Amino acid sequence: MSESPATLSLEPIGYIRTGKQVKFQALHQPSEQQPERNVLELVPGHNYEQALRDLAGFSRVWLIWWFHRNTTWRPQVIPPRGPAQRRGVFATRSPHRPNPLGLTPVQLIAIEGRRLILGECDLVEGTPVFDLKPYVPAYDSFPDARAGWIEEVDALTRQAPQFKVHYAPTATAQAEWLVAHWQIDFRARLEELLARDPTPHRTRRIRRRSADQLEIGCGAWRAFFRVEGFDVTVTALDAGFPLRFLRDPQRVGLPDCAAQVAFLAVWPEAPRAV
Ligand SMILES: C[S@@+](CC[C@H](N)C(=O)[O-])C[C@H]1O[C@@H](n2cnc3c(N)ncnc32)[C@H](O)[C@@H]1O
């Protein structure tokens, strides 16, 4: 009898092209409400064109992929949803796992040679994909299955009042400037997180800065806000990195680097002083 291997080696069949450079931009789970198009480019020279035969009849496929931006894992994590409570990593969809494998069902819109046109997905640009399988509702869907702590948290969230998110004039001007000059817009995700729960939370990257001011990390950016009752007011946006980091040639590849330098030239002081 052959022994079970202690290590295995896998090669990506392809890479995802989503245009989402930072993890903050990728949804925690794909949402069908967003009419988005993403592309899976399969690697040439492996006869993958033939392997795609008969797949076009499926409206949905499973992607099995690698959280390649992560290097560490923890046995317990604080999931972004619900109270700041630790859960065993195997009871979560956390990207920080011993083998950082991701699993996502995505809409299959079209197949063009080695390119698969997909709907909304939660993968960042360049994520390696290891396998594709058809999603078969009769095998893969169990609507009555129990969902443990997630069900409990969802029940609490349904009862909890939603916060209303507003923008102060400075924050509006900054958000509009980012869209106009850099096509950067993280407001939808920011609003989703703050409407759900704006209290300090490590995984949601929310921390208190002073008695009445909080801060949330938004990928390469951050936003300052205050909470009054169930009203959340985003007072200002800011670059996530200080200028000395952004200009440091040793730190190549900081996300949205040029946009942050330009932003700090327009708003050098005010946001951090709010
Ligand atoms: C919460 S995980 C859930 C993933 C998947 N649906 C699952 O259950 O395996 C999705 C998050 O992973 C992060 N992510 C996406 N691509 C990644 C990558 N290549 N490396 C590390 N993190 C990534 C994004 O922040 C995204 O919001």
Short mmCIF file of C-alpha atoms and ligand atoms in Angstrom, two decimals:
data_model
loop_
_atom_site.label_atom_id
_atom_site.label_comp_id
_atom_site.label_asym_id
_atom_site.label_seq_id
_atom_site.Cartn_x
_atom_site.Cartn_y
_atom_site.Cartn_z
CA MET A 1 0.00 0.00 0.00
CA SER A 2 1.42 3.40 -0.90
CA GLU A 3 1.93 5.89 1.93
CA SER A 4 -0.05 9.09 2.18
CA PRO A 5 2.16 11.93 1.04
CA ALA A 6 3.13 14.51 3.67
CA THR A 7 3.38 17.27 1.12
CA LEU A 8 1.73 17.77 -2.22
CA SER A 9 2.54 20.09 -5.03
CA LEU A 10 -0.07 21.85 -7.13
CA GLU A 11 0.21 24.12 -10.14
CA PRO A 12 -2.32 26.84 -10.88
CA ILE A 13 -4.46 26.19 -13.94
CA GLY A 14 -4.92 29.94 -14.30
CA TYR A 15 -5.09 33.37 -12.73
CA ILE A 16 -8.01 35.64 -12.03
CA ARG A 17 -8.20 39.10 -13.57
CA THR A 18 -10.51 41.19 -11.42
CA GLY A 19 -8.78 44.56 -11.31
CA LYS A 20 -9.20 44.51 -7.51
CA GLN A 21 -5.75 45.24 -6.18
CA VAL A 22 -6.46 45.31 -2.47
CA LYS A 23 -8.25 42.77 -0.35
CA PHE A 24 -10.63 45.42 1.01
CA GLN A 25 -12.14 45.78 -2.48
CA ALA A 26 -13.01 42.09 -2.70
CA LEU A 27 -16.31 41.13 -1.13
CA HIS A 28 -16.29 38.70 1.75
CA GLN A 29 -18.58 36.48 -0.28
CA PRO A 30 -19.63 37.21 -3.85
CA SER A 31 -22.89 39.09 -4.23
CA GLU A 32 -25.19 38.64 -7.19
CA GLN A 33 -26.42 42.21 -6.88
CA GLN A 34 -23.22 43.59 -8.36
CA PRO A 35 -23.21 43.40 -12.16
CA GLU A 36 -19.51 42.73 -12.34
CA ARG A 37 -17.43 40.90 -14.90
CA ASN A 38 -14.20 39.11 -14.03
CA VAL A 39 -11.97 36.90 -16.12
CA LEU A 40 -10.21 33.64 -15.36
CA GLU A 41 -7.29 33.25 -17.78
CA LEU A 42 -6.16 29.66 -18.07
CA VAL A 43 -2.47 28.96 -18.62
CA PRO A 44 -1.62 28.09 -22.25
CA GLY A 45 0.01 24.85 -23.37
CA HIS A 46 -1.92 22.34 -21.23
CA ASN A 47 -4.89 21.47 -23.46
CA TYR A 48 -7.19 23.31 -21.07
CA GLU A 49 -9.34 24.29 -24.07
CA GLN A 50 -10.29 20.62 -24.33
CA ALA A 51 -10.80 20.36 -20.58
CA LEU A 52 -13.42 23.12 -20.84
CA ARG A 53 -15.56 21.10 -23.20
CA ASP A 54 -19.17 20.73 -21.96
CA LEU A 55 -18.74 23.31 -19.20
CA ALA A 56 -20.67 26.07 -21.01
CA GLY A 57 -24.00 24.44 -20.10
CA PHE A 58 -23.45 25.21 -16.41
CA SER A 59 -24.47 28.64 -15.19
CA ARG A 60 -22.23 28.45 -12.14
CA VAL A 61 -18.81 26.97 -11.36
CA TRP A 62 -16.78 26.38 -8.20
CA LEU A 63 -13.38 28.05 -8.12
CA ILE A 64 -10.76 26.42 -5.94
CA TRP A 65 -8.00 28.92 -5.35
CA TRP A 66 -5.12 30.05 -3.16
CA PHE A 67 -5.09 33.04 -0.78
CA HIS A 68 -1.67 33.90 -2.19
CA ARG A 69 -1.41 37.24 -0.38
CA ASN A 70 -1.44 35.55 3.03
CA THR A 71 1.58 34.04 4.68
CA THR A 72 0.33 33.17 8.16
CA TRP A 73 -2.57 31.36 9.74
CA ARG A 74 -4.07 31.22 13.22
CA PRO A 75 -6.06 28.42 14.84
CA GLN A 76 -8.61 30.98 16.02
CA VAL A 77 -9.71 34.12 14.21
CA ILE A 78 -12.12 36.99 14.79
CA PRO A 79 -14.50 36.91 11.82
CA PRO A 80 -15.56 40.28 10.40
CA ARG A 81 -19.22 39.60 11.06
CA GLY A 82 -20.72 39.65 14.50
CA PRO A 83 -19.18 40.59 17.84
CA ALA A 84 -15.39 40.54 18.24
CA GLN A 85 -15.34 36.89 19.28
CA ARG A 86 -12.73 34.28 18.38
CA ARG A 87 -13.84 31.23 16.38
CA GLY A 88 -11.94 28.13 15.34
CA VAL A 89 -10.59 28.81 11.87
CA PHE A 90 -12.22 25.65 10.48
CA ALA A 91 -15.61 27.04 11.56
CA THR A 92 -15.02 30.16 9.46
CA ARG A 93 -14.32 31.22 5.87
CA SER A 94 -11.23 33.12 7.04
CA PRO A 95 -8.43 33.53 4.45
CA HIS A 96 -5.85 32.73 7.19
CA ARG A 97 -5.83 28.92 7.09
CA PRO A 98 -3.12 26.25 7.38
CA ASN A 99 -3.58 25.55 3.66
CA PRO A 100 -4.95 28.85 2.40
CA LEU A 101 -7.41 27.36 -0.08
CA GLY A 102 -10.40 29.45 -1.15
CA LEU A 103 -13.66 28.07 -2.49
CA THR A 104 -16.09 30.30 -4.36
CA PRO A 105 -19.16 29.55 -6.48
CA VAL A 106 -19.26 32.05 -9.34
CA GLN A 107 -21.55 32.74 -12.24
CA LEU A 108 -20.18 31.45 -15.56
CA ILE A 109 -21.16 33.98 -18.19
CA ALA A 110 -19.16 32.85 -21.22
CA ILE A 111 -16.17 30.82 -22.34
CA GLU A 112 -13.89 32.43 -24.93
CA GLY A 113 -11.03 30.06 -25.73
CA ARG A 114 -8.94 29.86 -22.55
CA ARG A 115 -10.75 32.83 -20.98
CA LEU A 116 -13.75 32.31 -18.72
CA ILE A 117 -15.95 35.33 -18.22
CA LEU A 118 -17.26 35.20 -14.68
CA GLY A 119 -19.65 37.21 -12.53
CA GLU A 120 -18.95 38.76 -9.17
CA CYS A 121 -16.26 37.04 -7.13
CA ASP A 122 -14.26 37.62 -3.96
CA LEU A 123 -10.73 37.12 -5.38
CA VAL A 124 -8.14 39.87 -5.77
CA GLU A 125 -6.22 40.51 -8.99
CA GLY A 126 -3.75 37.76 -9.91
CA THR A 127 -5.08 35.12 -7.51
CA PRO A 128 -3.95 31.64 -8.61
CA VAL A 129 -6.77 29.19 -9.33
CA PHE A 130 -6.18 25.45 -8.97
CA ASP A 131 -9.37 23.92 -10.21
CA LEU A 132 -12.79 24.47 -11.67
CA LYS A 133 -15.80 22.26 -11.11
CA PRO A 134 -19.38 22.64 -12.26
CA TYR A 135 -21.80 23.76 -9.58
CA VAL A 136 -24.61 21.21 -9.50
CA PRO A 137 -27.60 22.40 -7.46
CA ALA A 138 -28.77 18.85 -6.83
CA TYR A 139 -25.41 17.95 -5.24
CA ASP A 140 -24.11 21.22 -3.91
CA SER A 141 -27.09 22.98 -2.37
CA PHE A 142 -28.51 22.13 1.04
CA PRO A 143 -30.71 25.10 1.96
CA ASP A 144 -31.86 23.46 5.22
CA ALA A 145 -28.33 22.77 6.54
CA ARG A 146 -27.51 24.32 9.92
CA ALA A 147 -25.02 27.18 9.87
CA GLY A 148 -23.82 27.18 13.50
CA TRP A 149 -22.60 30.49 14.90
CA ILE A 150 -23.27 32.28 11.58
CA GLU A 151 -27.01 31.64 11.99
CA GLU A 152 -26.85 33.04 15.52
CA VAL A 153 -24.98 36.15 14.43
CA ASP A 154 -27.32 36.67 11.45
CA ALA A 155 -30.34 36.45 13.76
CA LEU A 156 -28.78 39.10 16.03
CA THR A 157 -27.90 41.30 13.05
CA ARG A 158 -31.47 41.11 11.74
CA GLN A 159 -32.73 42.35 15.11
CA ALA A 160 -30.07 45.03 15.47
CA PRO A 161 -30.96 48.41 14.00
CA GLN A 162 -28.91 49.35 10.96
CA PHE A 163 -26.76 52.44 11.28
CA LYS A 164 -27.25 55.20 8.73
CA VAL A 165 -24.06 56.39 7.07
CA HIS A 166 -23.61 60.06 6.11
CA TYR A 167 -20.66 61.99 4.72
CA ALA A 168 -19.44 65.37 5.95
CA PRO A 169 -18.55 67.82 3.11
CA THR A 170 -14.79 67.12 3.37
CA ALA A 171 -15.32 63.37 3.06
CA THR A 172 -17.67 63.84 0.09
CA ALA A 173 -15.16 66.09 -1.68
CA GLN A 174 -12.33 63.61 -1.05
CA ALA A 175 -14.37 60.59 -2.21
CA GLU A 176 -15.41 62.41 -5.38
CA TRP A 177 -11.83 63.50 -6.02
CA LEU A 178 -10.62 59.89 -5.71
CA VAL A 179 -13.20 58.71 -8.23
CA ALA A 180 -12.60 61.57 -10.67
CA HIS A 181 -8.78 61.40 -10.63
CA TRP A 182 -8.00 57.78 -9.80
CA GLN A 183 -11.21 55.76 -10.33
CA ILE A 184 -10.91 54.63 -6.72
CA ASP A 185 -14.19 54.19 -4.89
CA PHE A 186 -14.52 52.20 -1.70
CA ARG A 187 -17.69 53.86 -0.41
CA ALA A 188 -20.02 50.88 -0.99
CA ARG A 189 -17.84 48.59 1.11
CA LEU A 190 -17.24 51.29 3.72
CA GLU A 191 -20.98 51.91 4.05
CA GLU A 192 -21.72 48.19 4.23
CA LEU A 193 -19.30 47.76 7.14
CA LEU A 194 -20.29 50.89 9.05
CA ALA A 195 -24.05 50.36 8.61
CA ARG A 196 -23.72 46.89 10.06
CA ASP A 197 -21.65 47.79 13.12
CA PRO A 198 -19.28 50.75 13.57
CA THR A 199 -17.88 49.65 16.94
CA PRO A 200 -14.13 48.93 17.34
CA HIS A 201 -13.21 45.55 15.87
CA ARG A 202 -9.77 44.23 14.94
CA THR A 203 -10.73 42.28 11.81
CA ARG A 204 -12.96 45.07 10.54
CA ARG A 205 -9.98 47.39 11.21
CA ILE A 206 -12.06 49.81 13.27
CA ARG A 207 -10.36 51.56 16.16
CA ARG A 208 -11.14 54.41 18.48
CA ARG A 209 -8.90 57.47 18.12
CA SER A 210 -10.50 59.70 20.71
CA ALA A 211 -13.70 59.95 22.74
CA ASP A 212 -15.76 60.91 19.71
CA GLN A 213 -13.66 59.84 16.75
CA LEU A 214 -13.11 56.40 15.22
CA GLU A 215 -11.10 55.21 12.25
CA ILE A 216 -11.62 52.34 9.80
CA GLY A 217 -8.99 50.87 7.47
CA CYS A 218 -10.24 50.62 3.88
CA GLY A 219 -7.51 48.76 2.01
CA ALA A 220 -4.78 51.31 1.29
CA TRP A 221 -6.99 54.08 2.69
CA ARG A 222 -8.71 54.97 5.89
CA ALA A 223 -11.77 56.90 6.92
CA PHE A 224 -12.49 58.82 10.08
CA PHE A 225 -15.99 58.84 11.49
CA ARG A 226 -18.12 59.60 14.52
CA VAL A 227 -21.21 57.85 15.80
CA GLU A 228 -24.23 59.61 17.27
CA GLY A 229 -27.07 57.26 18.13
CA PHE A 230 -27.58 55.24 14.95
CA ASP A 231 -26.04 57.90 12.71
CA VAL A 232 -22.50 57.42 11.47
CA THR A 233 -20.82 60.45 9.91
CA VAL A 234 -17.70 59.91 7.86
CA THR A 235 -15.80 63.12 8.53
CA ALA A 236 -12.75 62.63 6.31
CA LEU A 237 -10.75 60.13 4.26
CA ASP A 238 -7.01 59.75 4.41
CA ALA A 239 -4.10 57.90 2.84
CA GLY A 240 -3.36 54.69 4.69
CA PHE A 241 0.42 55.16 4.57
CA PRO A 242 2.58 58.12 5.65
CA LEU A 243 4.40 60.04 2.93
CA ARG A 244 7.80 58.74 4.03
CA PHE A 245 6.65 55.16 3.31
CA LEU A 246 5.06 56.10 0.00
CA ARG A 247 8.30 57.76 -1.16
CA ASP A 248 10.59 55.05 0.20
CA PRO A 249 12.15 53.13 -2.76
CA GLN A 250 12.59 50.09 -0.47
CA ARG A 251 8.81 49.77 -0.13
CA VAL A 252 7.88 49.14 -3.74
CA GLY A 253 4.40 47.91 -4.57
CA LEU A 254 2.40 49.74 -1.90
CA PRO A 255 -1.18 49.66 -3.18
CA ASP A 256 -2.56 52.89 -4.69
CA CYS A 257 0.85 54.49 -4.02
CA ALA A 258 0.68 57.28 -6.64
CA ALA A 259 -2.92 58.07 -5.72
CA GLN A 260 -2.00 58.37 -2.04
CA VAL A 261 0.92 60.72 -2.78
CA ALA A 262 -1.38 62.91 -4.90
CA PHE A 263 -4.07 62.82 -2.21
CA LEU A 264 -1.60 63.96 0.45
CA ALA A 265 -0.54 66.85 -1.79
CA VAL A 266 -4.17 68.05 -1.91
CA TRP A 267 -5.00 67.26 1.74
CA PRO A 268 -1.65 67.40 3.53
CA GLU A 269 -2.94 68.18 7.00
CA ALA A 270 -6.62 68.45 7.58
CA PRO A 271 -7.84 64.84 7.72
CA ARG A 272 -5.33 63.67 10.31
CA ALA A 273 -6.04 66.71 12.44
CA VAL A 274 -9.86 66.28 12.46
C1 LIG B 1 -13.58 35.86 3.56
S1 LIG B 1 -12.68 35.15 2.23
C2 LIG B 1 -13.87 33.97 1.72
C3 LIG B 1 -13.37 33.30 0.48
C4 LIG B 1 -14.16 32.15 -0.08
N1 LIG B 1 -15.48 32.46 -0.48
C5 LIG B 1 -14.05 30.96 0.84
O1 LIG B 1 -14.92 30.73 1.63
O2 LIG B 1 -13.03 30.28 0.74
C6 LIG B 1 -12.74 36.39 0.96
C7 LIG B 1 -11.75 37.50 1.21
O3 LIG B 1 -10.46 37.01 0.92
C8 LIG B 1 -9.61 38.08 0.56
N2 LIG B 1 -8.83 37.66 -0.61
C9 LIG B 1 -9.24 37.57 -1.90
N3 LIG B 1 -8.24 37.11 -2.68
C10 LIG B 1 -7.17 36.91 -1.86
C11 LIG B 1 -5.84 36.44 -2.09
N4 LIG B 1 -5.43 36.07 -3.28
N5 LIG B 1 -5.01 36.38 -1.02
C12 LIG B 1 -5.43 36.74 0.20
N6 LIG B 1 -6.67 37.19 0.48
C13 LIG B 1 -7.55 37.27 -0.54
C14 LIG B 1 -10.51 39.29 0.26
O4 LIG B 1 -10.33 40.20 1.34
C15 LIG B 1 -11.91 38.71 0.31
O5 LIG B 1 -12.81 39.64 0.86
#
